[in-house]
XYZ file of C-alpha atoms in Angstrom:
661
model
C 29.567 4.759 -26.302
C 31.983 4.343 -23.003
C 30.588 3.033 -20.133
C 30.249 6.258 -18.330
C 28.483 7.819 -21.396
C 25.910 4.398 -21.204
C 25.088 5.196 -17.365
C 24.513 8.322 -17.934
C 22.100 7.128 -20.789
C 20.447 4.531 -18.516
C 19.635 7.040 -15.860
C 18.273 9.694 -18.115
C 15.733 6.972 -19.627
C 15.088 5.875 -15.733
C 14.535 9.058 -14.900
C 12.094 10.384 -17.680
C 10.365 6.924 -18.104
C 9.667 7.126 -13.876
C 8.532 10.489 -13.868
C 6.234 10.108 -17.045
C 4.659 7.175 -15.100
C 4.086 9.166 -11.804
C 2.477 11.664 -13.805
C -0.191 9.193 -14.916
C -0.484 7.582 -11.739
C 1.210 4.340 -12.950
C 3.758 2.007 -11.302
C 7.471 2.746 -11.754
C 8.041 -0.655 -13.246
C 6.272 0.058 -16.600
C 8.462 3.166 -16.527
C 11.400 1.062 -16.392
C 10.356 -1.618 -19.303
C 9.501 0.919 -21.776
C 13.091 2.567 -21.544
C 14.519 -0.776 -22.302
C 12.431 -0.900 -25.037
C 13.195 2.020 -26.522
C 17.115 1.616 -25.713
C 16.773 -1.772 -27.160
C 19.620 -2.372 -30.184
C 16.873 -3.219 -32.548
C 14.704 0.038 -31.598
C 16.818 3.028 -31.178
C 20.049 1.147 -31.180
C 21.078 3.551 -28.158
C 22.970 0.574 -26.192
C 24.567 -2.296 -27.246
C 28.095 -3.917 -27.187
C 30.370 -4.877 -24.526
C 29.569 -1.851 -22.313
C 26.048 -2.686 -22.629
C 26.428 -6.699 -21.316
C 28.558 -5.621 -18.504
C 25.586 -3.184 -17.578
C 23.016 -6.552 -17.815
C 25.233 -8.299 -15.739
C 25.119 -5.611 -13.044
C 21.405 -5.636 -13.243
C 21.201 -9.206 -12.136
C 22.045 -7.803 -8.102
C 18.861 -6.459 -8.959
C 16.675 -9.471 -8.483
C 19.531 -10.482 -5.586
C 18.557 -7.284 -3.588
C 14.726 -7.922 -4.560
C 14.792 -11.449 -3.050
C 16.790 -10.161 -0.072
C 13.894 -7.611 0.683
C 11.372 -10.468 0.269
C 13.325 -12.508 3.083
C 13.197 -9.315 4.924
C 9.516 -8.918 4.879
C 8.844 -12.926 5.268
C 7.543 -13.612 8.836
C 5.891 -16.758 10.499
C 3.091 -14.938 12.207
C 1.914 -13.469 8.488
C 2.225 -16.708 7.525
C 0.074 -18.420 10.079
C -2.405 -15.359 9.822
C -3.032 -15.787 6.138
C -2.511 -19.499 5.964
C -5.643 -20.186 4.009
C -5.022 -17.994 1.428
C -1.376 -18.568 1.253
C -1.439 -22.467 1.491
C -4.785 -22.981 -0.223
C -5.376 -20.666 -2.665
C -1.872 -20.067 -3.401
C -0.357 -23.334 -3.509
C -3.245 -24.255 -5.464
C -2.845 -21.524 -8.007
C 1.031 -22.052 -8.368
C 0.567 -25.950 -8.225
C -1.556 -26.284 -10.929
C -0.368 -23.539 -13.460
C 3.230 -25.980 -13.108
C 1.336 -29.368 -13.373
C -1.032 -28.424 -15.990
C 1.166 -26.406 -18.392
C 4.075 -29.074 -18.134
C 1.043 -32.227 -18.579
C 0.011 -29.835 -21.882
C 3.268 -29.397 -22.897
C 4.285 -32.845 -22.773
C 1.508 -33.803 -24.624
C 1.626 -31.338 -27.345
C 5.298 -32.254 -28.003
C 4.157 -35.776 -28.117
C 0.837 -35.283 -30.137
C 2.397 -32.108 -32.449
C 6.347 -32.049 -32.276
C 6.456 -29.564 -34.980
C 4.269 -26.933 -33.115
C 5.899 -27.726 -30.143
C 9.135 -28.910 -29.807
C 9.953 -28.307 -26.322
C 10.103 -31.274 -23.855
C 8.593 -31.251 -20.697
C 11.770 -30.091 -18.980
C 11.232 -26.451 -21.060
C 7.350 -27.121 -20.731
C 8.227 -26.741 -16.961
C 10.050 -23.732 -16.533
C 7.482 -22.068 -19.285
C 4.658 -22.964 -16.146
C 6.815 -21.470 -13.366
C 7.228 -18.544 -15.102
C 3.640 -18.416 -15.860
C 2.707 -19.219 -12.473
C 4.266 -15.635 -11.360
C 2.066 -12.385 -10.902
C 3.382 -8.796 -10.274
C 3.904 -8.122 -6.716
C 4.940 -4.574 -7.734
C 2.136 -3.789 -9.817
C -0.611 -5.747 -7.724
C 0.149 -4.382 -4.096
C 0.933 -0.824 -5.514
C -2.573 -0.298 -7.075
C -4.113 -2.284 -4.521
C -2.875 0.189 -1.683
C -3.572 3.222 -3.571
C -7.169 2.099 -3.697
C -7.360 1.119 -0.459
C -8.106 -2.632 -1.168
C -5.069 -4.776 0.713
C -7.784 -5.313 3.425
C -10.626 -6.119 1.147
C -11.967 -9.563 0.556
C -10.258 -10.234 -2.428
C -7.505 -8.454 -1.507
C -6.396 -10.808 1.253
C -6.622 -13.564 -1.197
C -4.352 -11.625 -3.723
C -1.865 -10.969 -1.114
C -1.855 -14.324 0.040
C -1.300 -15.892 -3.448
C 1.605 -13.443 -4.209
C 3.229 -14.188 -1.239
C 3.208 -18.024 -2.052
C 4.510 -17.208 -5.647
C 7.408 -15.467 -3.211
C 8.131 -18.544 -1.621
C 7.808 -20.926 -4.535
C 10.135 -18.874 -6.715
C 12.936 -19.805 -3.791
C 12.460 -23.687 -5.052
C 12.050 -22.880 -8.624
C 15.297 -20.912 -9.078
C 16.845 -24.595 -7.972
C 14.742 -26.434 -9.709
C 15.048 -24.790 -13.260
C 18.592 -24.450 -13.507
C 19.133 -28.483 -12.834
C 16.457 -28.983 -16.068
C 19.029 -27.858 -18.292
C 21.252 -31.119 -17.538
C 22.070 -33.986 -20.230
C 18.371 -36.054 -20.320
C 20.351 -39.400 -18.556
C 21.577 -37.074 -16.010
C 18.492 -35.136 -15.435
C 17.164 -36.986 -12.367
C 20.782 -36.933 -10.553
C 20.978 -33.367 -11.289
C 17.503 -32.490 -9.411
C 18.029 -34.687 -6.783
C 21.750 -33.420 -6.147
C 20.369 -29.558 -6.150
C 17.352 -30.341 -4.075
C 19.827 -32.300 -1.693
C 22.550 -29.062 -1.839
C 19.607 -26.662 -1.284
C 17.951 -28.412 2.024
C 21.474 -28.798 3.497
C 22.540 -25.074 2.726
C 19.343 -23.568 3.939
C 19.249 -25.996 7.392
C 22.899 -25.043 7.833
C 22.174 -21.530 7.212
C 18.692 -21.136 9.187
C 19.684 -23.319 11.658
C 23.417 -21.357 13.498
C 22.807 -18.346 10.990
C 20.188 -16.609 12.780
C 22.354 -16.616 16.361
C 25.705 -15.398 13.861
C 23.598 -12.912 12.276
C 22.346 -11.158 15.565
C 25.967 -11.096 17.117
C 27.369 -9.614 14.266
C 25.137 -7.153 13.678
C 25.254 -6.089 17.504
C 29.033 -5.565 17.275
C 29.149 -3.392 14.197
C 26.158 -1.335 15.507
C 27.944 -0.576 18.779
C 30.759 0.826 16.748
C 28.042 3.290 15.630
C 29.201 3.880 11.922
C 26.689 4.598 9.416
C 29.096 3.348 6.389
C 30.197 0.462 8.174
C 26.825 -0.687 8.751
C 25.832 -0.125 5.213
C 29.205 -1.921 3.878
C 28.148 -5.251 6.657
C 24.947 -5.177 4.707
C 26.174 -5.162 0.956
C 29.047 -8.244 2.454
C 26.344 -10.404 4.041
C 23.780 -9.992 1.259
C 26.193 -10.082 -1.573
C 28.537 -12.882 0.259
C 25.460 -15.239 0.655
C 24.803 -15.239 -2.700
C 28.631 -16.012 -3.579
C 28.200 -18.741 -1.521
C 25.222 -20.135 -2.756
C 26.357 -19.610 -6.308
C 29.541 -21.652 -5.351
C 27.291 -24.482 -4.009
C 25.427 -24.516 -7.929
C 22.237 -23.015 -7.013
C 21.658 -19.334 -7.834
C 22.517 -15.986 -6.161
C 18.982 -15.050 -5.314
C 18.860 -18.065 -2.950
C 21.748 -16.650 -0.987
C 20.201 -12.875 -0.514
C 16.892 -14.424 0.604
C 18.434 -16.447 3.141
C 20.133 -13.626 4.329
C 17.301 -11.326 4.404
C 15.182 -14.545 6.253
C 18.069 -14.624 8.900
C 18.121 -10.976 9.574
C 14.200 -10.684 9.500
C 14.157 -12.472 13.189
C 16.649 -9.597 14.518
C 15.935 -5.931 16.244
C 17.963 -4.574 13.336
C 15.304 -5.135 10.610
C 13.840 -2.156 10.372
C 17.128 -0.397 10.077
C 18.051 -2.453 7.719
C 15.403 -2.068 5.318
C 16.023 1.697 5.315
C 19.559 1.575 4.492
C 19.177 -1.232 1.782
C 16.024 0.518 -0.343
C 18.385 2.656 -2.319
C 20.307 -0.405 -3.517
C 17.367 -2.436 -4.331
C 15.125 0.455 -6.233
C 18.325 1.148 -8.049
C 19.363 -2.160 -8.920
C 15.983 -3.554 -9.666
C 14.911 -0.701 -11.795
C 18.354 -1.302 -13.852
C 16.821 -5.003 -14.228
C 13.568 -4.243 -15.866
C 15.574 -1.487 -18.385
C 17.749 -4.705 -19.464
C 14.723 -6.920 -19.762
C 13.037 -4.467 -22.054
C 16.259 -4.263 -24.032
C 16.174 -8.324 -24.684
C 13.168 -7.580 -26.529
C 13.699 -7.601 -30.688
C 10.840 -6.114 -31.829
C 11.645 -6.699 -35.433
C 10.859 -10.584 -34.631
C 7.926 -9.689 -32.473
C 6.583 -8.021 -35.692
C 7.188 -10.715 -37.408
C 5.520 -13.236 -35.025
C 2.852 -10.901 -34.128
C -0.014 -13.722 -34.333
C 2.671 -15.959 -31.600
C 2.794 -13.146 -29.433
C -1.075 -12.298 -29.226
C -1.499 -15.927 -28.727
C 1.346 -16.212 -25.986
C -0.448 -12.860 -24.240
C -4.100 -14.217 -24.590
C -3.639 -17.511 -23.555
C -1.705 -17.525 -20.327
C -3.760 -14.374 -19.260
C -7.251 -16.262 -19.870
C -5.766 -19.327 -18.392
C -4.820 -17.681 -14.770
C -8.238 -15.737 -15.148
C -10.283 -18.787 -15.117
C -7.925 -21.098 -12.918
C -7.957 -18.664 -10.239
C -11.358 -17.774 -10.469
C -12.055 -21.034 -10.501
C -10.118 -22.017 -7.456
C -11.195 -18.889 -5.187
C -14.864 -19.798 -5.864
C -14.235 -23.550 -5.155
C -12.581 -22.181 -1.882
C -15.885 -20.218 -0.852
C -15.128 -16.874 -2.296
C -18.480 -14.800 -3.626
C -18.409 -14.391 -7.687
C -17.551 -11.248 -7.813
C -14.645 -11.545 -4.991
C -13.447 -14.797 -7.194
C -13.328 -12.890 -10.095
C -11.733 -9.449 -9.262
C -8.870 -12.134 -7.653
C -8.780 -13.400 -10.992
C -8.573 -10.085 -12.857
C -5.462 -8.726 -10.454
C -3.806 -12.023 -10.904
C -4.261 -12.890 -14.432
C -0.797 -10.995 -15.425
C 2.866 -11.864 -15.787
C 5.277 -11.215 -13.149
C 9.067 -9.856 -12.304
C 10.109 -13.535 -11.454
C 8.809 -14.733 -14.104
C 10.981 -12.745 -16.281
C 13.841 -13.766 -14.155
C 12.875 -17.895 -14.670
C 12.313 -17.137 -18.471
C 15.760 -15.633 -18.812
C 17.602 -18.735 -16.860
C 15.742 -20.909 -19.116
C 16.723 -19.132 -22.113
C 20.646 -19.003 -20.508
C 20.294 -22.721 -20.224
C 19.063 -23.689 -23.631
C 15.363 -24.621 -22.242
C 13.650 -21.937 -24.573
C 15.260 -21.615 -27.950
C 15.599 -17.958 -28.960
C 12.608 -17.805 -31.631
C 10.149 -18.773 -28.794
C 11.954 -16.037 -25.949
C 11.451 -13.137 -27.892
C 7.423 -13.747 -28.210
C 6.861 -15.191 -24.800
C 8.805 -11.968 -23.298
C 6.883 -9.687 -25.118
C 3.419 -11.278 -24.417
C 4.621 -10.946 -20.722
C 5.737 -7.387 -20.903
C 2.583 -6.292 -22.855
C 0.577 -8.074 -20.285
C 2.122 -5.874 -17.255
C 1.506 -3.201 -19.292
C -2.223 -3.875 -19.390
C -2.532 -4.851 -16.037
C -3.307 -1.075 -14.941
C -6.027 -0.685 -16.952
C -7.490 -4.387 -15.992
C -7.706 -3.244 -12.323
C -9.036 0.179 -13.026
C -11.682 -1.511 -15.092
C -12.315 -4.262 -12.464
C -15.291 -3.128 -10.943
C -17.133 -2.398 -14.083
C -16.404 -6.081 -15.503
C -17.606 -7.490 -12.438
C -20.674 -5.426 -12.327
C -21.267 -6.895 -16.124
C -19.965 -10.319 -15.740
C -21.522 -10.936 -12.263
C -25.038 -10.907 -11.524
C -25.011 -11.545 -8.213
C -22.281 -8.574 -7.460
C -24.864 -5.643 -7.265
C -27.203 -7.446 -5.075
C -24.568 -8.307 -2.757
C -23.305 -4.857 -2.723
C -26.658 -3.849 -2.196
C -27.350 -6.078 0.960
C -24.084 -4.695 2.206
C -25.289 -0.874 1.835
C -28.710 -2.237 3.412
C -27.086 -3.707 6.202
C -24.716 -0.646 7.089
C -28.021 1.516 6.881
C -30.310 -0.919 9.025
C -27.606 -0.615 11.543
C -27.467 3.192 11.283
C -30.974 3.987 10.888
C -32.074 5.337 14.273
C -28.362 7.246 14.756
C -29.174 11.063 14.146
C -26.420 14.126 14.830
C -23.580 11.358 15.248
C -19.917 12.009 14.302
C -18.789 9.453 11.058
C -15.542 7.784 11.558
C -14.069 6.841 8.392
C -11.264 4.366 9.305
C -11.494 2.320 12.400
C -8.015 1.635 13.394
C -5.977 2.646 16.279
C -6.971 6.567 16.290
C -10.367 5.938 15.143
C -11.011 3.647 18.025
C -9.617 6.017 20.524
C -11.836 8.717 19.180
C -15.124 6.287 19.095
C -14.060 5.486 23.177
C -13.942 9.355 23.909
C -17.397 9.953 21.906
C -18.779 7.040 23.865
C -17.601 8.189 27.136
C -19.378 11.877 26.832
C -22.532 9.989 25.399
C -22.325 10.949 21.825
C -23.298 8.463 18.993
C -21.221 7.792 16.453
C -21.312 5.503 13.452
C -17.636 3.856 12.045
C -16.094 2.487 8.220
C -13.234 0.189 7.578
C -12.215 -2.134 5.332
C -10.766 -4.618 7.374
C -12.863 -7.502 8.126
C -11.383 -9.213 10.985
C -11.292 -5.565 12.490
C -15.105 -4.803 11.721
C -16.073 -8.467 12.716
C -14.169 -8.326 16.379
C -15.164 -4.888 16.503
C -19.086 -5.409 15.958
C -18.491 -8.443 18.628
C -17.488 -5.955 20.903
C -20.882 -3.925 20.829
C -19.023 -1.501 18.615
C -21.030 0.522 15.771
C -18.809 -0.571 13.075
C -19.502 -1.337 9.401
C -17.676 -2.816 6.345
C -17.520 -0.010 3.567
C -15.596 2.368 1.872
C -15.418 5.987 2.992
C -14.393 6.771 -0.665
C -17.653 5.508 -1.981
C -21.502 7.795 -2.060
C -23.165 4.791 -1.131
C -21.003 3.354 1.673
C -21.493 6.835 3.423
C -25.121 7.704 2.624
C -25.973 4.178 4.352
C -23.866 5.207 7.708
C -26.168 8.223 7.787
C -23.803 11.132 5.962
C -26.902 12.994 6.029
C -27.967 13.057 9.553
C -24.379 13.299 10.649
C -22.674 16.255 12.747
C -19.166 15.959 11.370
C -17.012 13.332 9.939
C -13.623 12.057 10.964
C -11.152 10.896 8.707
C -8.502 8.966 9.984
C -6.574 7.731 7.255
C -2.942 8.206 6.484
C -2.783 7.912 2.897
C -3.310 11.390 1.324
C -4.818 9.936 -1.860
C -7.745 7.794 0.209
C -8.365 11.037 2.400
C -8.718 13.408 -0.638
C -10.931 10.517 -2.414
C -13.305 10.419 0.880
C -13.209 14.378 1.200
C -14.593 15.028 -2.739
C -17.142 12.349 -1.948
C -18.203 13.942 1.293
C -18.032 18.043 0.136
C -19.816 16.991 -3.002
C -22.818 15.628 -1.575
C -22.196 17.329 2.086
C -21.006 20.941 1.601
C -21.654 22.120 4.736
C -20.574 19.311 6.972
C -17.586 19.653 9.170
C -14.650 16.991 8.234
C -11.622 16.398 10.353
C -8.713 15.032 8.803
C -5.804 12.939 10.430
C -2.214 13.104 8.875
C 1.075 12.355 10.101
C 2.525 15.579 9.029
C 1.292 18.862 8.110
C 3.008 18.709 4.289
C -0.344 18.230 2.931
C -2.462 20.477 5.080
C -2.909 23.492 2.301
C -4.270 20.554 -0.099
C -6.413 19.314 2.285
C -7.808 22.508 3.468
C -8.316 23.396 0.104
C -10.649 19.995 -0.678
C -12.683 20.944 1.813
C -11.215 19.819 5.402
C -12.546 21.847 8.039
C -9.792 20.837 10.522
C -6.326 18.871 9.686
C -4.970 17.429 12.729
C -1.232 16.617 12.411
C 0.651 13.725 14.769
C 3.837 15.476 14.549
C 2.522 18.381 15.725
C 0.721 17.000 18.684
C 3.891 14.519 19.143
C 6.114 17.827 19.141
C 3.842 19.924 21.861
C 3.772 16.677 24.562
C 7.711 16.841 24.069
C 7.707 20.773 24.382
C 5.445 20.381 27.598
C 7.239 17.567 29.473
C 10.548 19.320 28.646
C 9.332 22.817 30.189
C 7.954 20.636 33.281
C 11.465 19.311 34.164
C 13.083 22.482 33.349
C 10.943 23.944 36.399
C 8.681 26.237 34.286
C 4.916 25.886 36.627
C 2.931 23.855 35.362
C -0.279 26.366 34.421
C 2.150 27.890 32.432
C 3.266 25.036 30.257
C -0.459 24.420 29.518
C -1.287 28.278 28.672
C 2.044 27.753 26.492
C 0.538 24.421 24.717
C -2.467 26.261 24.622
C -1.070 29.293 22.938
C 0.351 26.696 20.177
C -2.889 25.196 19.694
C -5.076 28.115 19.047
C -2.553 29.704 16.649
C -2.327 26.505 14.843
C -6.250 25.129 15.061
C -9.213 27.314 14.269
C -11.725 25.593 15.756
C -9.435 25.168 19.254
C -8.971 28.696 19.362
C -10.737 29.707 22.844
C -11.705 27.959 26.249
C -14.513 27.411 28.322
C -13.725 29.885 31.363
C -14.406 28.816 34.954
C -14.373 30.620 38.208
C -10.501 30.139 38.705
C -9.728 31.994 35.659
C -9.186 35.617 37.240
C -5.823 36.359 36.319
C -5.483 39.490 33.861
C -3.746 37.159 31.005
C -6.868 34.922 31.502
C -9.122 37.896 31.068
C -7.802 39.167 28.185
C -7.190 35.536 26.225
C -10.145 34.405 23.835
C -12.377 32.226 25.272
C -15.607 30.133 24.835
C -19.052 30.593 25.553
C -22.511 28.870 24.603
C -25.827 31.038 24.405
C -29.316 29.707 24.154
C -31.501 31.753 21.807
C -34.716 33.138 23.520
C -37.692 33.017 21.545
C -37.550 36.974 20.531
C -34.931 36.486 18.490
C -36.318 33.683 16.337
C -35.974 34.216 12.410
C -32.927 36.308 12.765
C -29.643 35.890 11.126
C -26.411 34.657 12.893
C -24.906 37.963 11.801
C -28.070 39.993 13.492
C -27.176 38.205 16.711
C -23.336 38.847 16.544
C -24.265 42.779 15.657
C -26.695 42.946 18.816
C -24.069 41.413 21.063
C -21.555 44.596 20.199
C -19.392 42.786 18.191
C -15.859 41.438 18.697
C -17.150 37.909 18.643
C -17.203 35.309 15.894
C -19.551 31.875 15.680
C -17.211 28.692 16.588
C -20.637 26.069 16.192
C -24.358 26.034 16.092
C -26.742 22.950 17.216
C -30.522 23.445 16.319
C -32.698 22.785 19.186
C -33.517 19.003 18.446
C -29.505 18.477 18.625
C -28.822 18.641 15.279
C -25.366 20.205 14.299
C -25.794 23.227 11.814
C -23.108 24.847 9.831
C -22.041 28.471 11.009
C -21.055 29.610 6.994
C -23.662 31.069 5.187
C -25.135 33.113 7.588
C -28.159 30.935 8.709
C -31.360 31.968 10.517
C -31.510 30.756 14.295
C -34.523 30.250 16.478
C -35.669 29.528 19.683
C -33.668 26.971 21.455
C -31.126 26.957 19.591
C -27.489 26.817 20.957
C -24.656 28.915 19.535
C -21.163 28.644 20.607
C -18.938 31.926 20.592
C -15.286 32.842 21.090
C -13.988 36.450 21.878
C -12.546 38.343 24.865
C -14.117 38.128 28.597
C -15.649 41.980 27.982
C -16.929 40.932 24.131
C -18.543 37.948 26.095
C -20.149 40.023 28.690
C -21.802 42.562 26.450
C -23.171 39.617 24.264
C -24.535 37.899 27.796
C -26.709 41.226 28.855
C -27.374 41.568 25.028
C -29.310 38.253 25.091
C -30.768 38.326 28.369
C -32.349 41.802 28.375
């Protein structure tokens, strides 16, 4: 194949693989690995030769942009906020993994050199590769499962963050390990001095230069020039560190850190993302292509050994460390399950070790295959983590029961309340308005720090997952008047909607979204009303523009009200007052509240509408005791019940006369 045909083949494989993974709800990285395995010369033989080697070199830039993005996300406030997990659990996990594997490899080499012919240098490189976990897979699945703010989610994120920091130094250390034994100490010392000097120089004066240069570029107001400068800076600093005898990835990381402290960070992330995603996908395809499956089948016993031992080792190590640092048994085991697999930088470090002859080819292929298999198994381990924890940790069910009991105790006396799912900015704003109107509420949230602070301030908030029936029931789902879901992630909203609709089919559910893209799907899933933030923002922006253009405020309010009525069924109409005397006000749909007299007890809601002369629709129904009732299904009404009806002024006047008769 020529270069163009080979490039098209890579793109086709990537598109098909990522599409299949999205359909199966798996991370895209797994699709890239499988595509590379299928294209490998010893499998289908679709890509090999000099052109394939050229693309492999191009794929190395995927690691460069990966480190650049990690540098962009690096910030000191984040480290300080998670310092206990980052520099406690994270440091212990990486440090002990590297130390124990190095000592174990050196001891095995001394006792049985035929079984383990590798020196301590190779063992250290393999320990560094083993210490890494897959940030791409784990973070994606935790975000999908709303676990980032959980107790184990914060520990997992802390460890992953330290691994990202540790790989910077491992990228300096591992290449130096390939030096001759008599020159090894000098090589390590020289590499450390160069890395420290270069990083200090760049970070000391580089930030001011970076901000000054990006400001000059931004003033030109050319998107093409801005993107070209990003590529120049990222690749230029990568080249500079390579010329200093260090790695390309280290320079890219430094470039990202320099930009992360400037006001251009958000724009840079948006511009660089396409290059990062494409080249990183290409890198994982080439990783899959490195596998010689003939050797894997011949050495299958070694592959299984290299798969089982590192996974079990990391599982036990992380679980033990987390348990020793105060985590409960269930949290510790979940943390270990989420971090037991290999990671992206493990591939990078293993490839460097192979390039520098630290790892022989006969061990490289089985080790690579074991790492690929561990990453392929990760989504299934995470999906089964709850069952594994419940089976292995006898106290987990008791702790979950205590958590549900705590929620139930705090809400046992609450009735006819609003159940708020998610207590972020929107949830808190809604709670303040409800509290001001004397309406009780109960909120569920998965951020333990937020829950602790809110409860200390006297808010009715509990730690719980709104997607789980136990938490919803404990929060009073059966006694609630309405539910408000404030999550922005559609999959999380769908999960909560399904649970609520299965067990409370008539309860009104309000959903907040950023856009109206998933409007129909959310309504079909059972949302009573969907409120897109983009629509409300547009209405406010338009209303201010109309006022500035001289349109009377009363007319602006009416225009906005018309738009809302056309969009929101529950807001159609308004309660009229004494000043609504214009002809337009009389013809406009409005709302009115009626108390059911004793003589109508036992009638259906439809009978009430018929007796009122027609032309009305029911908006809400509240029983005499204060509990809300659904208007669907034509419910019976009783004396003292309150019904809100919508219609024009004439229809409401007829209803008032009919009910007063």
